[in-house]
Coordinates of C-alpha atoms in Angstrom, one line a residue:
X177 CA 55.8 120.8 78.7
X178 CA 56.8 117.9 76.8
X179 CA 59.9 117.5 74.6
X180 CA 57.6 116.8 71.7
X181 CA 55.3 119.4 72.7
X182 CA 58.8 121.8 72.3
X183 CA 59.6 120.3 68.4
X184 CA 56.5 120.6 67.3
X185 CA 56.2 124.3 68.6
X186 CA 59.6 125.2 67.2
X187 CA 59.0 123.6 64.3
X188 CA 55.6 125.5 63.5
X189 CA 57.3 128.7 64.9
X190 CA 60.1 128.1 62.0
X191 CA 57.3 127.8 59.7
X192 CA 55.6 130.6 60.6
X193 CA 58.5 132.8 60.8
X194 CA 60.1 131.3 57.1
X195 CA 56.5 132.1 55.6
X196 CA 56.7 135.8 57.4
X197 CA 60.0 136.4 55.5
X198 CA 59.1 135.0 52.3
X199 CA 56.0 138.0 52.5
X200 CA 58.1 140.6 54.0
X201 CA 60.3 140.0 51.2
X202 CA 57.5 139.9 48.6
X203 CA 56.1 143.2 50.0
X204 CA 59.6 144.7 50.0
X205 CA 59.7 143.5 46.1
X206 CA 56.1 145.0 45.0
X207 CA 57.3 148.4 47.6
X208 CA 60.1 148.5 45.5
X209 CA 58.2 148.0 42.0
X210 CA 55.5 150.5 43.1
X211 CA 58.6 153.1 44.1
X212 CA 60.3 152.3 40.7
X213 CA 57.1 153.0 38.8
X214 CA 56.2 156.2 41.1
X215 CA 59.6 157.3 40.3
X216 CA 59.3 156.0 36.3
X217 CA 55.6 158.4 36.4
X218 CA 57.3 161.3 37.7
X219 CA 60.7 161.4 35.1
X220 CA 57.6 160.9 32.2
X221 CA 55.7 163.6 33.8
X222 CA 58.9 165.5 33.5
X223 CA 59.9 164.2 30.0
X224 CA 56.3 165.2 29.2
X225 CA 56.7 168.5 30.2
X226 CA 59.3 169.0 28.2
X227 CA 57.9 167.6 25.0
X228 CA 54.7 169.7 25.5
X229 CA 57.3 173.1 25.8
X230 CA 59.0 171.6 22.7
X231 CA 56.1 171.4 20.6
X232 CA 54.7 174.9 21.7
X233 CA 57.1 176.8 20.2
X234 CA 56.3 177.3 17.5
X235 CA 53.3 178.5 18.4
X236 CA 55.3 181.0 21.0
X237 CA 57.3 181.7 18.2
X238 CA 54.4 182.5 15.7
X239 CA 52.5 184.9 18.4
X240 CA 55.6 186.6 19.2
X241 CA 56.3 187.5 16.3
X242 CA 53.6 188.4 14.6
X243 CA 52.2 190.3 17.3
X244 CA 55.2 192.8 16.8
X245 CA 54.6 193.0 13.1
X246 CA 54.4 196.7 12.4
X247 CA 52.2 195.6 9.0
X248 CA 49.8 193.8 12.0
X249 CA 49.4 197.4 14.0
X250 CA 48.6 199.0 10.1
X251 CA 45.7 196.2 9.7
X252 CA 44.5 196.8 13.1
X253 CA 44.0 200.3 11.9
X254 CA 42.7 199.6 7.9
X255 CA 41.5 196.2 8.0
X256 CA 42.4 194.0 4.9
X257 CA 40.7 190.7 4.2
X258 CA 42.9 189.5 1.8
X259 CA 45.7 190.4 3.8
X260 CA 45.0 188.3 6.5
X261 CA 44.0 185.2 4.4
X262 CA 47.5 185.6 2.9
X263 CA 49.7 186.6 5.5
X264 CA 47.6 185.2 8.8
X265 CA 45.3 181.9 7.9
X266 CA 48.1 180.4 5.8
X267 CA 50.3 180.1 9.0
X268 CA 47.9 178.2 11.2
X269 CA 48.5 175.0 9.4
X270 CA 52.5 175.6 9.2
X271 CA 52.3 176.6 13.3
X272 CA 50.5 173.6 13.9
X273 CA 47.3 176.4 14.9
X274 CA 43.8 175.4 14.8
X275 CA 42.0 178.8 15.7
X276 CA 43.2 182.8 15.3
X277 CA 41.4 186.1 16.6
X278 CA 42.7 189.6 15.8
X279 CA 41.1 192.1 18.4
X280 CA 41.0 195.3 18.7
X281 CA 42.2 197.0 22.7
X282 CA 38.8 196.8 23.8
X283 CA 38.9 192.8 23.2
X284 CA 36.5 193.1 20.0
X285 CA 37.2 190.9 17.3
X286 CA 38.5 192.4 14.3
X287 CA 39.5 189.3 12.5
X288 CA 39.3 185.2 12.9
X289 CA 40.4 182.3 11.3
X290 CA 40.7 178.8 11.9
X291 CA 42.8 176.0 9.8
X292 CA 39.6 174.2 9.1
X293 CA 36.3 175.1 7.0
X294 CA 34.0 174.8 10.2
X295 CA 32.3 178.1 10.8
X296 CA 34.6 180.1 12.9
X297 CA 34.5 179.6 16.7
X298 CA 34.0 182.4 19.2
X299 CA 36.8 183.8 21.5
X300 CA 37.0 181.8 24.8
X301 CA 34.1 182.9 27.5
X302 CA 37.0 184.0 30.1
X303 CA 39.5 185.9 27.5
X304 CA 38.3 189.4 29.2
X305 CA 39.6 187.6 32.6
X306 CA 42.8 186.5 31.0
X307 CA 43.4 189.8 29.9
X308 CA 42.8 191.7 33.2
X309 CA 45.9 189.6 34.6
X310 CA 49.1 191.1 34.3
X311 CA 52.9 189.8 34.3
X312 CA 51.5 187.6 31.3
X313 CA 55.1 185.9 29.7
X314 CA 55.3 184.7 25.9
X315 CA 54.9 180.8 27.4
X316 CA 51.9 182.1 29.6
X317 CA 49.0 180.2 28.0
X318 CA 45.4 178.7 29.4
X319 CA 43.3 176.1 28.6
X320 CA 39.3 176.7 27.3
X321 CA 36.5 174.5 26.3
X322 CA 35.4 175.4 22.3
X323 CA 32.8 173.7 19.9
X324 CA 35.8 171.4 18.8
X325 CA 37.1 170.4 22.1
X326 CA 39.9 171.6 24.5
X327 CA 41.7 174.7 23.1
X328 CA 44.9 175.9 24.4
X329 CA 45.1 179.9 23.8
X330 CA 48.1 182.0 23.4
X331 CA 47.8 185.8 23.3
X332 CA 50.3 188.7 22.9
X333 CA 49.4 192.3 22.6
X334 CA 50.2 194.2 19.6
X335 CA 52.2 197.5 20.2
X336 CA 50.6 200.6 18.4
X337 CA 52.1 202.3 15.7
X338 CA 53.5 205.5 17.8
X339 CA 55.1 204.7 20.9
X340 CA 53.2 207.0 22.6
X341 CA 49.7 205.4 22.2
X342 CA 48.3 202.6 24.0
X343 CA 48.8 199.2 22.7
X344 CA 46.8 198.8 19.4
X345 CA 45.6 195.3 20.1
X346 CA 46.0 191.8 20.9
X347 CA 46.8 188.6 18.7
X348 CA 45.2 185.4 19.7
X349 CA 45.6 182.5 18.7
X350 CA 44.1 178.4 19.7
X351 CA 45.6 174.5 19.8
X352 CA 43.7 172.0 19.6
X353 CA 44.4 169.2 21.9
X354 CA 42.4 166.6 19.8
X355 CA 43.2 162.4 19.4
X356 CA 45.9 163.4 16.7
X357 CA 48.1 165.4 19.1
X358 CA 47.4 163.4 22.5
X359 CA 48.9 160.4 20.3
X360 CA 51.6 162.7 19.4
X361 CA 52.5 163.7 22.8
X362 CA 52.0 159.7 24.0
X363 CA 54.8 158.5 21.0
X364 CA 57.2 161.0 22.6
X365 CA 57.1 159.7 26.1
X366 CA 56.3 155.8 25.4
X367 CA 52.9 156.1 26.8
X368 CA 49.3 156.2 26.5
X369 CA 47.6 159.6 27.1
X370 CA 44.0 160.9 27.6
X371 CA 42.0 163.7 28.8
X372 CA 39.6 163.5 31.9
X373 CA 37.7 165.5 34.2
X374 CA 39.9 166.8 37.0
X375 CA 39.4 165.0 40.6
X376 CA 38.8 167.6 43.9
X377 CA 41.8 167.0 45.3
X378 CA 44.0 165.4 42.1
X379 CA 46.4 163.0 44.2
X380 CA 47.1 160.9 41.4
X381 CA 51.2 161.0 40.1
X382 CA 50.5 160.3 36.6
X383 CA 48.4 163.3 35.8
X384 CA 49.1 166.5 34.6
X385 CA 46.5 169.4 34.9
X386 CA 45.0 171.5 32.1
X387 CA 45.0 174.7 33.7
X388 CA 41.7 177.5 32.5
X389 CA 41.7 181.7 32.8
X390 CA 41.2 181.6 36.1
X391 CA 43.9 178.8 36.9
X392 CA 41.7 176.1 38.3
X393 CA 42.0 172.7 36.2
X394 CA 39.7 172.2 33.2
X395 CA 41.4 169.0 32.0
X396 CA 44.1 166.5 33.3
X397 CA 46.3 164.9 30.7
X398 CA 46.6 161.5 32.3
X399 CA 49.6 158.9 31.3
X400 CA 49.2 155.3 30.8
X401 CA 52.2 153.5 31.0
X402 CA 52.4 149.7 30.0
X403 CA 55.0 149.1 33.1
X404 CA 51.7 150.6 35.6
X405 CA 51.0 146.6 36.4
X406 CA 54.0 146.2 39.0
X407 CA 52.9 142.5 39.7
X408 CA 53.2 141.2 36.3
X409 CA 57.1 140.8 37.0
X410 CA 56.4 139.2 39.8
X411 CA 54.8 136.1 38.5
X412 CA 58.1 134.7 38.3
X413 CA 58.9 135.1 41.4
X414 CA 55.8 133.9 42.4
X415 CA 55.9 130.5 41.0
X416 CA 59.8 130.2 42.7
X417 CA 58.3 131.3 46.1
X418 CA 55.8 128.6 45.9
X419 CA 58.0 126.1 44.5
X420 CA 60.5 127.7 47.4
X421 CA 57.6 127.0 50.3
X422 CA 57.0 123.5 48.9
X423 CA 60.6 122.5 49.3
X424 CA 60.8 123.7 53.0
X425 CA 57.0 122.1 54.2
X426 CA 58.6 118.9 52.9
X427 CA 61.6 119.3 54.5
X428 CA 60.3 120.4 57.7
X429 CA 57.7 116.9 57.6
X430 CA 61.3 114.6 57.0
X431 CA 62.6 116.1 59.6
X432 CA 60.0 115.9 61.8
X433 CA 60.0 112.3 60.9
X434 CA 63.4 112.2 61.4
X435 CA 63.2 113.5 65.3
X436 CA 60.1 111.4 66.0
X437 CA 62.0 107.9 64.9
X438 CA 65.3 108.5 66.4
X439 CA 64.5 110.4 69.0
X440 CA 60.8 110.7 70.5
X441 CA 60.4 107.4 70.6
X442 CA 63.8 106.4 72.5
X443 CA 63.3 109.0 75.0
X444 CA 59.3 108.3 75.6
X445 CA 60.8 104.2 76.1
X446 CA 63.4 105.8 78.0
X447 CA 60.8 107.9 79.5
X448 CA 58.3 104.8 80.4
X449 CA 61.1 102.8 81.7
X450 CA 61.7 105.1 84.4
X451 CA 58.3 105.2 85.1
X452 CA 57.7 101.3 85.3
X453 CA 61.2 101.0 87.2
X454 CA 61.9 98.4 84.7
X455 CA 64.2 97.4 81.5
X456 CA 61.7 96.0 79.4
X457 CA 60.7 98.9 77.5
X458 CA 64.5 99.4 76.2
X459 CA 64.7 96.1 74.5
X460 CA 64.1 97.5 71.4
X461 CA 67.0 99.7 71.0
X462 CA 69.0 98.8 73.6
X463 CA 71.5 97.2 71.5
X464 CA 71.9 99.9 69.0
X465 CA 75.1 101.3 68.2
X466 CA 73.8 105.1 68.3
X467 CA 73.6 107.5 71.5
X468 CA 69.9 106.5 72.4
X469 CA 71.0 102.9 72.5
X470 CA 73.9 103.6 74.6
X471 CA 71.6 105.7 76.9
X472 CA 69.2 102.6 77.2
X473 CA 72.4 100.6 78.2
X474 CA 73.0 103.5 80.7
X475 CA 69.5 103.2 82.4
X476 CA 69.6 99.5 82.8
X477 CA 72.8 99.5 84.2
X478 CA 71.5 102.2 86.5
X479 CA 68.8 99.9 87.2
X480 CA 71.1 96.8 88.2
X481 CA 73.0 99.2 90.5
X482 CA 69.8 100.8 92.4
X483 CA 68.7 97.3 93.3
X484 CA 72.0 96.3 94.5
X485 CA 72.0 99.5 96.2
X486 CA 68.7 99.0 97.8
X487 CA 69.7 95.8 98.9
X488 CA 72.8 97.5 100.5
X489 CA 70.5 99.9 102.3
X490 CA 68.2 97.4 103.6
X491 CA 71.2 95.4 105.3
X492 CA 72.8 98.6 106.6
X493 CA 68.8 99.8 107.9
X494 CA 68.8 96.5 109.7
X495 CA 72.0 97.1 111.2
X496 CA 71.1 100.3 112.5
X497 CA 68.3 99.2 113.5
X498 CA 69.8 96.5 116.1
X499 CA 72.5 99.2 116.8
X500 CA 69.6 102.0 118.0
X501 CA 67.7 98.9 119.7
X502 CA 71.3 98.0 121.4
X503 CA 71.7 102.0 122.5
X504 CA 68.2 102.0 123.6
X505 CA 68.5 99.0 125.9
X506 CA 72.0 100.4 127.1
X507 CA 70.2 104.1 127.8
X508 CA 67.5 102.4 129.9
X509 CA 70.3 100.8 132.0
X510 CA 71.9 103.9 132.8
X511 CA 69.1 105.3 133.2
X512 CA 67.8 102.6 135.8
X513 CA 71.0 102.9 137.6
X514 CA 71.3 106.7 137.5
X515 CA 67.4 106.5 138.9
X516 CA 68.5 103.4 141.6
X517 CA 71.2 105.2 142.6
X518 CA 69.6 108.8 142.9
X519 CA 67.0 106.9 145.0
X520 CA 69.0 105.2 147.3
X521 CA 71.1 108.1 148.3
X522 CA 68.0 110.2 148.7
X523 CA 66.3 107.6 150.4
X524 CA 67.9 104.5 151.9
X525 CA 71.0 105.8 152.7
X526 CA 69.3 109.0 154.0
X527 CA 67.2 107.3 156.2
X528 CA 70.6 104.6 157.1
X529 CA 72.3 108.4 158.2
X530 CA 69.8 109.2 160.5
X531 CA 69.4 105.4 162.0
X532 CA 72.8 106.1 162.6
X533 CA 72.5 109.4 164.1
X534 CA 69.1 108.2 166.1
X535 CA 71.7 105.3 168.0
X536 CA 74.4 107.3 168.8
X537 CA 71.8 109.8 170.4
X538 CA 70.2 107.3 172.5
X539 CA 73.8 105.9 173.4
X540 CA 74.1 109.3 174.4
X541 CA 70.6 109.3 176.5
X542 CA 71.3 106.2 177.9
X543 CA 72.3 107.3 181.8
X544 CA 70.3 110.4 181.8
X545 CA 67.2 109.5 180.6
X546 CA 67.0 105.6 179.9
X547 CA 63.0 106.1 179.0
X548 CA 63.9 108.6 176.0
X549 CA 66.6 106.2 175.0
X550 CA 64.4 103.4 175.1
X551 CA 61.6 105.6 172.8
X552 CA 64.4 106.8 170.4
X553 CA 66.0 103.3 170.6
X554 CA 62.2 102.2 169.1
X555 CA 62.3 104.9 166.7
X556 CA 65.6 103.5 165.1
X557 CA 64.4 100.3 164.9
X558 CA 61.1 101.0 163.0
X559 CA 63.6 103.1 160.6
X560 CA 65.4 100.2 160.2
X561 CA 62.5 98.2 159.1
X562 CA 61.3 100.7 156.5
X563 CA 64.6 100.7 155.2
X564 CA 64.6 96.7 154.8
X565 CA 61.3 97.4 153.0
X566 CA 62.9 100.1 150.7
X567 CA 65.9 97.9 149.9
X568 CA 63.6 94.7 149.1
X569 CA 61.4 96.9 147.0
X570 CA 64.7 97.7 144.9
X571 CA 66.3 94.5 144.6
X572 CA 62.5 92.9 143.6
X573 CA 62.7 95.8 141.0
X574 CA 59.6 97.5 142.5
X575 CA 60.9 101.3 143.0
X576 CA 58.6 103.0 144.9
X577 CA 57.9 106.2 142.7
X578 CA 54.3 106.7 144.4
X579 CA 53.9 107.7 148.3
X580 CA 50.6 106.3 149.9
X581 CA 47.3 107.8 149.0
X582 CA 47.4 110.3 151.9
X583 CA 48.8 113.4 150.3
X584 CA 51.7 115.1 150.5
X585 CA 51.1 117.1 153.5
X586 CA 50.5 114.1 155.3
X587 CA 53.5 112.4 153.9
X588 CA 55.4 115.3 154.7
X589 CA 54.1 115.5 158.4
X590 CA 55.2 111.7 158.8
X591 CA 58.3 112.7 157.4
X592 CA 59.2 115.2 159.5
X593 CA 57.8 113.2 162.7
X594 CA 60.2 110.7 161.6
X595 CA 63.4 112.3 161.5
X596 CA 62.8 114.3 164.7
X597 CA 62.1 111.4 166.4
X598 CA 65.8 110.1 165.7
X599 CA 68.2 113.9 164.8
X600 CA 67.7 116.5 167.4
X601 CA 66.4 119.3 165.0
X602 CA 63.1 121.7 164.7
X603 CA 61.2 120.7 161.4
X604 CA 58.4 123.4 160.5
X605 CA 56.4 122.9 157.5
X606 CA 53.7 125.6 155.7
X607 CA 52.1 123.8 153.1
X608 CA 49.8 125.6 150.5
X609 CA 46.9 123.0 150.2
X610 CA 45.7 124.7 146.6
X611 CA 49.1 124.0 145.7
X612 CA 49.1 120.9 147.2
X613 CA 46.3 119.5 145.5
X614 CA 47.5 120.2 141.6
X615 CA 50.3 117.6 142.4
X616 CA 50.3 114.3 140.6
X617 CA 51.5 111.6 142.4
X618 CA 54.9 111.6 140.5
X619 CA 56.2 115.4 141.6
X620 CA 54.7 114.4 145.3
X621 CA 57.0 111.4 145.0
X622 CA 59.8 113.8 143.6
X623 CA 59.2 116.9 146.1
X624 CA 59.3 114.4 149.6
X625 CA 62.6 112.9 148.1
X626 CA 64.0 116.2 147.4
X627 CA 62.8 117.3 151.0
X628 CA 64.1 114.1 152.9
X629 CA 67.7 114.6 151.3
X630 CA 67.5 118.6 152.2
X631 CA 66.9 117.5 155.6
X632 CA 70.0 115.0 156.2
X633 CA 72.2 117.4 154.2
X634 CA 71.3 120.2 156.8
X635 CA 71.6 117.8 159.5
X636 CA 74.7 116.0 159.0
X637 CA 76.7 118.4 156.7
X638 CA 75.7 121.6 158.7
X639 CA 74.5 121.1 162.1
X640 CA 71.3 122.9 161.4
X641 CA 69.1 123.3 164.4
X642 CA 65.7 124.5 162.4
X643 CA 64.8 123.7 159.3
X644 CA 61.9 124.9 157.6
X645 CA 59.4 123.4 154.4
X646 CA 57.5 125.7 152.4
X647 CA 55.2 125.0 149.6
X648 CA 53.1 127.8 147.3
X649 CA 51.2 128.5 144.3
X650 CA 52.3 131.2 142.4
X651 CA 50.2 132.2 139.4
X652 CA 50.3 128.2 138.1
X653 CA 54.1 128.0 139.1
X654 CA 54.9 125.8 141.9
X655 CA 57.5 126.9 144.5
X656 CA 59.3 124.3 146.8
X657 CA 61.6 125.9 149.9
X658 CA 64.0 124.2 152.3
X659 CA 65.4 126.7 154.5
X660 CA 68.2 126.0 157.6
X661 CA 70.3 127.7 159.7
X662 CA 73.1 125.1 159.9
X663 CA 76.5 126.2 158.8
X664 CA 76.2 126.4 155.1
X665 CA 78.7 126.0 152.4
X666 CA 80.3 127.1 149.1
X667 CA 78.1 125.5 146.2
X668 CA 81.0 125.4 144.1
X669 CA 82.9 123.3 146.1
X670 CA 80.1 121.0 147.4
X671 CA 79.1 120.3 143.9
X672 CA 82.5 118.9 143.0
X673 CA 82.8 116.8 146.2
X674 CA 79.4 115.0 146.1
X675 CA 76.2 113.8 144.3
X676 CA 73.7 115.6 146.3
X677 CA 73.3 118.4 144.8
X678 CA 73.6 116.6 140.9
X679 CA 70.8 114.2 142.4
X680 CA 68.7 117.8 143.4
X681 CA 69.4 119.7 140.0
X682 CA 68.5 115.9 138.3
X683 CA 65.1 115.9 140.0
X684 CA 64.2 119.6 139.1
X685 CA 64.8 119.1 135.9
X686 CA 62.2 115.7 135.7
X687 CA 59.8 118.1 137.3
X688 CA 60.4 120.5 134.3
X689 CA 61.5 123.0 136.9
X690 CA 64.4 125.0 138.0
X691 CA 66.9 124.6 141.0
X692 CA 67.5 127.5 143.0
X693 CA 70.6 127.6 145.8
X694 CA 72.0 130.0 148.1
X695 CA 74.5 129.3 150.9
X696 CA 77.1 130.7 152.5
X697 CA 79.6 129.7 155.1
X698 CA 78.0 130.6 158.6
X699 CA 74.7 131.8 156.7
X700 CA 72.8 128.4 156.3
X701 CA 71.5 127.4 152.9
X702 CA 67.9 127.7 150.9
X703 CA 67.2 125.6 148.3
X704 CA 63.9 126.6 146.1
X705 CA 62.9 124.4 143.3
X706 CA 60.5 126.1 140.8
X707 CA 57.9 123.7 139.0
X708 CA 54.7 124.0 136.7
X709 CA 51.4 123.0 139.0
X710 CA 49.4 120.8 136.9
X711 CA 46.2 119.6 138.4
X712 CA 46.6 116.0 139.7
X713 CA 44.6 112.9 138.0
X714 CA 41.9 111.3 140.3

């Protein structure tokens, strides 16, 4: 990801995350508000409480006490008209009453009265209800529908004359929650209150039920309070938010101005620069006083350097070059000696050995038997010729690494004629011809040298008498054996003395094989080379 691909993700994510706040704390502020006003709804639910107890008693007060009038009990008993206009109806308006019923224990109506000239109104449908309940306090009141609208009805019972009797009666009397007391009520507690039919379930906070006889809601007295808008405050806020939000979208497009001038545009010149492996992109700024230009200087100085360093390298590649080329023609050399050398120890001077060997035999012969001195005599001197051919084939840098196209069974047979014909020794050879056959021409080359210089070891070094070549196929593995029962040796010690057996472990290993020895002093010595068989070319 690019680095403008990062600013302009941080940048948005800023945004995004500024805008977040500014409406987390908006929400906080109308959570608040609507909190505040739950909380303003509930103390004017409670204020309004009050001011409804408050204004009732004087009604509590008026059905108190006239319900233990004893002069009540008498009327009760010898009902007087006039009485009750003067002592009864002329107290509604003083008690703020709109309605009064004097009744009898048997809930009849004995008397009524209400503060205005409206026919009278019947007692409330439920009353007999009302009555039936019990633990009824002097603030116990219920709410009824009536002709005139919602009535709120206090009763008391009035006591009978004797003690003894029954309770004579019961005084009753009605409120009238009309416009005129709802605007009352709404002056007390600052607000605004109306009557409505009751919701199934009420959840609302600002509503107070109007409970009937029974105790289920009939009305709910519901407050209106100017403050119940909680996001008319807030316009201000508003505006300032916006205003707020403005200020930061401009200064987050400066900015990103800002960045893109002084920075994304140095760093994707810097960038292509790199990319071109050139200075030209950095002319621009390159000469600026600020960190970007001073970076450009940086990179072309870095450029001046990597071509003087590549230069560098291309000198010291050369060099090494002529160096390896030097070690590789000094490698060959050794090699090419190691090889000559190898060679004409396993062969010439082999083959000189048993020349050697061959003459001092047929001096030996010479008396005795002048016609097998004469044959070994011709023997030596054929020897001698091959090894003139052998050394000519060296110095004219012709190494013989193939024997003739006969095999190497039949090389080996003319071999082993060979050296019998001039060292007084057995030679018995068992040659596998499936094993024979996989040999490519460079192990049959490899296997008659390492045979020829087994031979003049067992010969000269150990007096051997029999010597015997074996060669076998096993599973894909080639196994060479030279076995004698000359006078062996310690392996230890002959390694340190001579190259023979250095020459026999080098040769095994250009066969990709293995030398095996074993010899001991007066035991004779094996020698078994193990080789992978691979089939021979045609």
């Amino acid at each position: 990801m690019s680095l403008k691909v990062r600013l302009i993700i941080l940048l948005g994510v800023l945004t995004v995350v500024f805008l977040t706040s500014l409406q987390i704390i908006r929400k906080l502020k109308l959570d608040i508000s609507a909190e505040q006003q739950r909380e303003s709804l509930i103390a004017s639910k409670l204020e309004l409480k009050k001011w409804i107890d408050l204004t009732n008693q004087p009604l509590n007060r008026f059905v108190a006490d006239f319900a233990t009038w004893s002069e009540l009990a008498t009327f009760l008993r010898q009902p007087d008209p006039r009485w009750a206009e003067n002592n009864l109806k002329s107290n509604l308006t003083n008690y703020s009453s709109h309605v009064l019923w004097i009744m009898d224990g048997n809930g009849r109506v004995i008397y009524s009265a209400q503060a205005t000239p409206d026919p009278p109104l019947p007692p409330p449908a439920l009353f007999r209800d009302w009555l039936e309940r019990s633990g009824r306090t002097p603030k116990d009141s219920f709410f009824t529908e009536s002709r005139d609208g919602v009535l709120e009805i206090w009763c008391r019972p009035i006591p009978a004359a004797d003690a003894g009797e029954p309770k004579a009666g019961f005084l009753v009397i009605g409120q009238l929650w009309n416009d005129r007391r709802l605007i009352t009520l709404g002056r007390l507690v600052e607000s605004e209150l109306q009557l409505a039919p009751p919701r199934q379930p009420e959840t609302r906070i600002n509503t107070l039920p109007l409970l009937d006889a029974r105790g289920d809601p009939l009305r709910v007295l519901i407050m209106a309070s100017p403050a119940s808008d909680p996001t008319g405050y807030l316009n201000h806020d508003s505006a300032v938010i916006y205003l707020f939000i403005s200020f930061v979208l401009l200064v987050v497009v400066a900015l990103w101005i800002v960045v893109r001038s002084w920075i994304l545009q140095p760093l994707d010149r810097i960038g292509l620069s790199l990319a071109q492996q050139s200075a030209a992109p950095l002319s621009p700024f390159v000469n600026e006083p600020t960190e970007m230009g001073r970076l450009a200087q940086l990179v072309a100085t870095s450029f001046k350097q990597k071509a003087a360093l590549e230069q560098e390298i291309l000198e010291r590649k050369r060099s090494e070059a002529a160096l390896r080329e030097s070690e590789n023609q000094v490698r060959q050399s050794m090699d090419q000696r190691n090889r000559l050398a190898r060679d004409l120890h396993d062969g010439v001077i082999q083959s000189i050995y048993a020349a050697g060997l061959g003459l001092e035999s047929a001096l030996t012969q010479m008396n005795k038997d002048p016609e097998g001195a004469r044959s070994r005599l011709q023997h030596c001197r054929q020897s001698l010729n091959e090894i003139i051919r052998e050394v000519r084939g060296f110095i004219g840098g012709m190494e013989q690494t193939e024997p003739p196209q006969r095999g190497f069974a039949r090389e080996l047979a003319v071999l082993t004629r060979t050296l019998q014909a001039l060292w007084p020794a057995k030679i018995n050879a068992s040659i596998d011809e499936s094993a024979a056959r996989l040999l490519t021409p460079f192990q049959e080359s490899q296997a008659l040298q390492i045979c020829r210089e087994c031979i003049s070891n067992a010969v000269r070094h150990g007096n051997a008498r029999k010597i015997d070549i074996g060669l076998e196929n096993n599973q894909g593995q080639g196994r060479l054996r030279i076995r004698d029962d000359g006078g062996g040796f310690d392996p230890a010690e002959r390694r340190e003395s001579g190259s023979g057996l250095a020459n026999l472990e080098a040769r095994a290993r250009e066969l990709r094989g293995e030398l095996q020895l074993l010899s001991r002093r007066g035991k004779g010595c094996t020698v078994t080379i193990l080789f992978p068989l691979t089939p021979a070319s045609p």
